mmCIF file of C-alpha atoms in Angstrom:
data_model
loop_
_atom_site.group_PDB
_atom_site.id
_atom_site.type_symbol
_atom_site.label_atom_id
_atom_site.label_comp_id
_atom_site.label_asym_id
_atom_site.label_seq_id
_atom_site.Cartn_x
_atom_site.Cartn_y
_atom_site.Cartn_z
ATOM 1 C CA MET G 1 -13.782 -0.832 -42.345
ATOM 2 C CA SER G 2 -12.938 1.677 -39.512
ATOM 3 C CA THR G 3 -14.790 4.849 -38.866
ATOM 4 C CA PRO G 4 -12.332 7.589 -39.455
ATOM 5 C CA ARG G 5 -11.913 9.681 -36.317
ATOM 6 C CA PRO G 6 -13.244 13.175 -36.085
ATOM 7 C CA SER G 7 -11.786 16.193 -35.067
ATOM 8 C CA LEU G 8 -12.213 16.522 -30.879
ATOM 9 C CA THR G 9 -10.667 19.644 -29.106
ATOM 10 C CA LEU G 10 -11.163 19.740 -25.366
ATOM 11 C CA SER G 11 -12.966 22.659 -24.789
ATOM 12 C CA SER G 12 -13.832 22.820 -21.358
ATOM 13 C CA THR G 13 -13.902 20.601 -18.122
ATOM 14 C CA VAL G 14 -17.450 21.223 -16.440
ATOM 15 C CA LEU G 15 -17.715 21.525 -12.770
ATOM 16 C CA ASP G 16 -21.119 20.711 -11.328
ATOM 17 C CA ALA G 17 -22.714 23.237 -8.453
ATOM 18 C CA PRO G 18 -25.066 24.288 -6.371
ATOM 19 C CA ASP G 19 -24.769 27.864 -8.214
ATOM 20 C CA ALA G 20 -23.145 28.192 -11.103
ATOM 21 C CA ALA G 21 -22.721 31.674 -10.981
ATOM 22 C CA GLU G 22 -20.598 31.537 -7.483
ATOM 23 C CA LEU G 23 -18.414 28.871 -8.445
ATOM 24 C CA ALA G 24 -17.409 30.551 -11.719
ATOM 25 C CA ASP G 25 -16.689 33.570 -10.048
ATOM 26 C CA PHE G 26 -14.326 31.668 -7.227
ATOM 27 C CA TYR G 27 -12.614 30.591 -10.209
ATOM 28 C CA ARG G 28 -12.242 33.611 -12.328
ATOM 29 C CA ARG G 29 -10.513 35.400 -9.195
ATOM 30 C CA LEU G 30 -8.815 32.421 -8.325
ATOM 31 C CA LEU G 31 -7.317 32.231 -11.982
ATOM 32 C CA GLY G 32 -7.631 35.523 -13.114
ATOM 33 C CA TRP G 33 -9.602 34.022 -15.958
ATOM 34 C CA GLU G 34 -12.032 35.624 -18.507
ATOM 35 C CA THR G 35 -15.987 34.980 -18.385
ATOM 36 C CA VAL G 36 -16.819 34.158 -21.971
ATOM 37 C CA GLN G 37 -20.314 33.100 -21.626
ATOM 38 C CA ASP G 38 -22.844 33.362 -18.984
ATOM 39 C CA GLU G 39 -26.294 32.427 -18.782
ATOM 40 C CA PRO G 40 -28.793 31.019 -16.235
ATOM 41 C CA GLY G 41 -27.109 27.883 -14.689
ATOM 42 C CA TRP G 42 -24.021 28.133 -17.044
ATOM 43 C CA VAL G 43 -20.880 30.017 -16.987
ATOM 44 C CA LYS G 44 -17.689 29.210 -19.084
ATOM 45 C CA LEU G 45 -13.884 30.716 -18.643
ATOM 46 C CA LEU G 46 -11.089 30.860 -20.809
ATOM 47 C CA PRO G 47 -7.586 31.120 -20.029
ATOM 48 C CA PRO G 48 -6.233 34.957 -21.196
ATOM 49 C CA GLY G 49 -3.878 32.919 -23.329
ATOM 50 C CA GLY G 50 -6.145 30.149 -25.286
ATOM 51 C CA GLY G 51 -6.598 26.986 -24.519
ATOM 52 C CA SER G 52 -9.711 24.983 -23.288
ATOM 53 C CA GLY G 53 -11.435 26.468 -20.350
ATOM 54 C CA LEU G 54 -13.367 25.626 -17.335
ATOM 55 C CA GLY G 55 -17.306 25.543 -17.558
ATOM 56 C CA PHE G 56 -19.358 25.523 -14.105
ATOM 57 C CA GLN G 57 -23.299 24.421 -14.581
ATOM 58 C CA THR G 58 -25.933 24.603 -11.922
ATOM 59 C CA GLU G 59 -26.973 20.896 -10.194
ATOM 60 C CA LYS G 60 -29.603 21.493 -7.872
ATOM 61 C CA ALA G 61 -28.853 17.850 -6.211
ATOM 62 C CA TYR G 62 -24.383 18.810 -6.355
ATOM 63 C CA VAL G 63 -23.223 16.439 -3.376
ATOM 64 C CA PRO G 64 -19.435 17.606 -2.510
ATOM 65 C CA PRO G 65 -16.949 14.551 -2.531
ATOM 66 C CA ALA G 66 -15.513 13.179 0.215
ATOM 67 C CA TRP G 67 -11.844 13.342 0.267
ATOM 68 C CA PRO G 68 -9.776 11.363 0.973
ATOM 69 C CA ALA G 69 -12.937 9.023 0.858
ATOM 70 C CA SER G 70 -14.173 6.540 2.870
ATOM 71 C CA PRO G 71 -16.172 3.597 2.118
ATOM 72 C CA GLY G 72 -19.794 4.649 1.314
ATOM 73 C CA ASP G 73 -18.767 8.719 0.717
ATOM 74 C CA GLN G 74 -19.232 10.494 -2.485
ATOM 75 C CA LEU G 75 -16.283 9.740 -4.400
ATOM 76 C CA MET G 76 -14.264 12.478 -6.325
ATOM 77 C CA MET G 77 -14.851 11.516 -9.989
ATOM 78 C CA LEU G 78 -12.086 14.157 -11.264
ATOM 79 C CA HIS G 79 -9.920 17.098 -9.650
ATOM 80 C CA LEU G 80 -8.074 19.928 -11.045
ATOM 81 C CA ASP G 81 -4.338 20.733 -10.684
ATOM 82 C CA PHE G 82 -2.682 24.000 -10.625
ATOM 83 C CA GLU G 83 0.947 24.476 -11.415
ATOM 84 C CA VAL G 84 2.394 27.157 -9.388
ATOM 85 C CA THR G 85 6.090 28.699 -9.052
ATOM 86 C CA ASP G 86 5.658 29.717 -5.246
ATOM 87 C CA LEU G 87 3.680 27.097 -2.780
ATOM 88 C CA GLU G 88 2.814 29.546 0.146
ATOM 89 C CA THR G 89 1.996 32.454 -1.718
ATOM 90 C CA ALA G 90 -0.906 30.299 -4.191
ATOM 91 C CA VAL G 91 -1.927 28.765 -0.960
ATOM 92 C CA ALA G 92 -2.525 31.994 0.884
ATOM 93 C CA HIS G 93 -4.402 33.484 -2.611
ATOM 94 C CA ALA G 94 -6.439 30.855 -2.821
ATOM 95 C CA VAL G 95 -7.376 31.071 0.498
ATOM 96 C CA ALA G 96 -8.032 34.712 0.312
ATOM 97 C CA GLU G 97 -10.082 34.209 -2.501
ATOM 98 C CA GLY G 98 -12.164 31.318 -0.528
ATOM 99 C CA ALA G 99 -10.924 27.910 -0.492
ATOM 100 C CA THR G 100 -10.124 25.734 2.410
ATOM 101 C CA PRO G 101 -6.911 23.458 2.628
ATOM 102 C CA ALA G 102 -7.742 20.263 3.048
ATOM 103 C CA GLU G 103 -6.510 18.160 6.276
ATOM 104 C CA PHE G 104 -4.677 15.474 5.189
ATOM 105 C CA GLN G 105 -1.959 16.867 2.955
ATOM 106 C CA PRO G 106 0.053 13.542 0.796
ATOM 107 C CA GLN G 107 3.130 15.329 -0.655
ATOM 108 C CA HIS G 108 5.241 17.885 0.604
ATOM 109 C CA ASP G 109 5.010 19.740 -2.703
ATOM 110 C CA VAL G 110 1.036 19.677 -3.304
ATOM 111 C CA ARG G 111 -1.721 21.514 -1.836
ATOM 112 C CA VAL G 112 -5.115 19.855 -1.763
ATOM 113 C CA LEU G 113 -7.778 22.566 -1.095
ATOM 114 C CA PHE G 114 -10.906 22.581 -1.759
ATOM 115 C CA ASP G 115 -13.407 25.450 -3.628
ATOM 116 C CA PRO G 116 -16.337 27.047 -2.093
ATOM 117 C CA VAL G 117 -18.843 24.364 -2.899
ATOM 118 C CA GLY G 118 -15.915 20.964 -1.811
ATOM 119 C CA HIS G 119 -14.471 20.137 -5.265
ATOM 120 C CA PRO G 120 -10.611 19.187 -4.210
ATOM 121 C CA PHE G 121 -8.135 20.971 -6.416
ATOM 122 C CA CYS G 122 -4.174 20.592 -6.073
ATOM 123 C CA LEU G 123 -1.569 22.921 -6.078
ATOM 124 C CA PHE G 124 1.675 21.651 -7.048
ATOM 125 C CA VAL G 125 5.090 23.085 -7.458
ATOM 126 C CA ASN G 126 7.192 21.502 -10.471
ATOM 127 C CA GLU G 127 10.466 19.582 -9.797
ATOM 128 C CA GLU G 128 12.056 21.912 -11.965
ATOM 129 C CA ALA G 129 10.763 24.848 -10.557
ATOM 130 C CA PRO G 130 13.400 27.445 -9.100
ATOM 131 C CA GLY G 131 13.167 27.596 -5.340
ATOM 132 C CA GLU G 132 13.373 25.345 -2.067
ATOM 133 C CA PRO G 133 10.651 23.041 -1.590
ATOM 134 C CA PRO G 134 8.540 23.587 1.528
ATOM 135 C CA ALA G 135 9.304 22.418 4.325
ATOM 136 C CA ILE G 136 7.270 19.306 4.955
ATOM 137 C CA SER G 137 9.215 16.491 6.451
ATOM 138 C CA PRO G 138 8.433 13.004 5.048
ATOM 139 C CA GLU G 139 7.796 11.858 8.805
ATOM 140 C CA TRP G 140 4.788 14.308 8.818
ATOM 141 C CA VAL G 141 3.684 12.907 5.440
ATOM 142 C CA ALA G 142 4.194 9.306 6.733
ATOM 143 C CA GLU G 143 2.188 10.433 10.098
ATOM 144 C CA GLN G 144 -0.741 11.727 7.777
ATOM 145 C CA THR G 145 -1.002 8.445 5.908
ATOM 146 C CA ARG G 146 -1.156 6.634 8.931
ATOM 147 C CA GLU G 147 -3.775 8.680 10.670
ATOM 148 C CA ILE G 148 -5.827 8.305 7.423
ATOM 149 C CA ALA G 149 -5.182 4.547 7.737
ATOM 150 C CA GLU G 150 -6.184 4.111 11.015
ATOM 151 C CA GLN G 151 -9.718 6.176 10.059
ATOM 152 C CA ASP G 152 -10.737 2.956 8.060
ATOM 153 C CA ARG G 153 -10.227 5.226 4.804
ATOM 154 C CA LEU G 154 -10.625 3.967 1.384
ATOM 155 C CA THR G 155 -7.144 3.876 -0.419
ATOM 156 C CA ILE G 156 -6.677 3.658 -3.711
ATOM 157 C CA GLN G 157 -5.523 0.300 -3.678
ATOM 158 C CA ASP G 158 -9.084 -0.963 -2.166
ATOM 159 C CA ALA G 159 -10.802 1.068 -5.036
ATOM 160 C CA VAL G 160 -8.341 -0.748 -7.382
ATOM 161 C CA ALA G 161 -8.122 -4.284 -6.135
ATOM 162 C CA PRO G 162 -11.349 -4.496 -3.451
ATOM 163 C CA ASP G 163 -11.708 -6.962 -1.171
ATOM 164 C CA PRO G 164 -11.927 -10.353 -2.847
ATOM 165 C CA SER G 165 -14.465 -11.519 -0.042
ATOM 166 C CA ALA G 166 -16.923 -8.957 -1.189
ATOM 167 C CA PRO G 167 -19.571 -9.928 -3.416
ATOM 168 C CA THR G 168 -19.190 -8.913 -7.035
ATOM 169 C CA ALA G 169 -21.446 -8.377 -10.394
ATOM 170 C CA PRO G 170 -21.377 -11.038 -12.950
ATOM 171 C CA PRO G 171 -19.150 -11.025 -15.505
ATOM 172 C CA ARG G 172 -20.655 -8.402 -18.566
ATOM 173 C CA GLN G 173 -20.548 -10.513 -21.720
ATOM 174 C CA ALA G 174 -18.616 -9.434 -24.771
ATOM 175 C CA GLU G 175 -21.443 -7.588 -27.416
ATOM 176 C CA PRO G 176 -20.585 -8.578 -30.718
ATOM 177 C CA ASP G 177 -19.026 -6.146 -32.664
ATOM 178 C CA THR G 178 -21.282 -4.212 -35.204
ATOM 179 C CA LEU G 179 -18.768 -1.207 -36.162
ATOM 180 C CA THR G 180 -16.889 -3.482 -38.728
#
């Protein structure tokens, strides 16, 4: 007999920061969302039309991720994607509010930026959105990719399928199913 699944609703995605209030203020200005909870070390924003929001908690030991990552770097555990209709305008707005564009841009219709404490986030144009994609050539993207490879950056392939000659942890033994 299995246990029935409880009702689960995503309330928010929470980002750590050295100062929750400062980072929340950046995202409030960037997105135009409202602050619905503001306590010492904790702030929550919600979009005006409803839905899940963003939470921010103070974490004094916060270390910003490196992107793209090299071996040994603090890895990005997640990132936020924001769909926009005008990429250039959205990037200009984000920069005016305190974001920094990443040096490496992997796609012509996406811009990777960093919030004020170093969390990467993406602005992207939906392929079905009206208008022309930004004028970045496939050759430029290929050159950026080569430069990253030359810097011995960690790739998705390395992260998913690491070097087989590297030492590995012993396999975990399966534990008996105690829920049935």
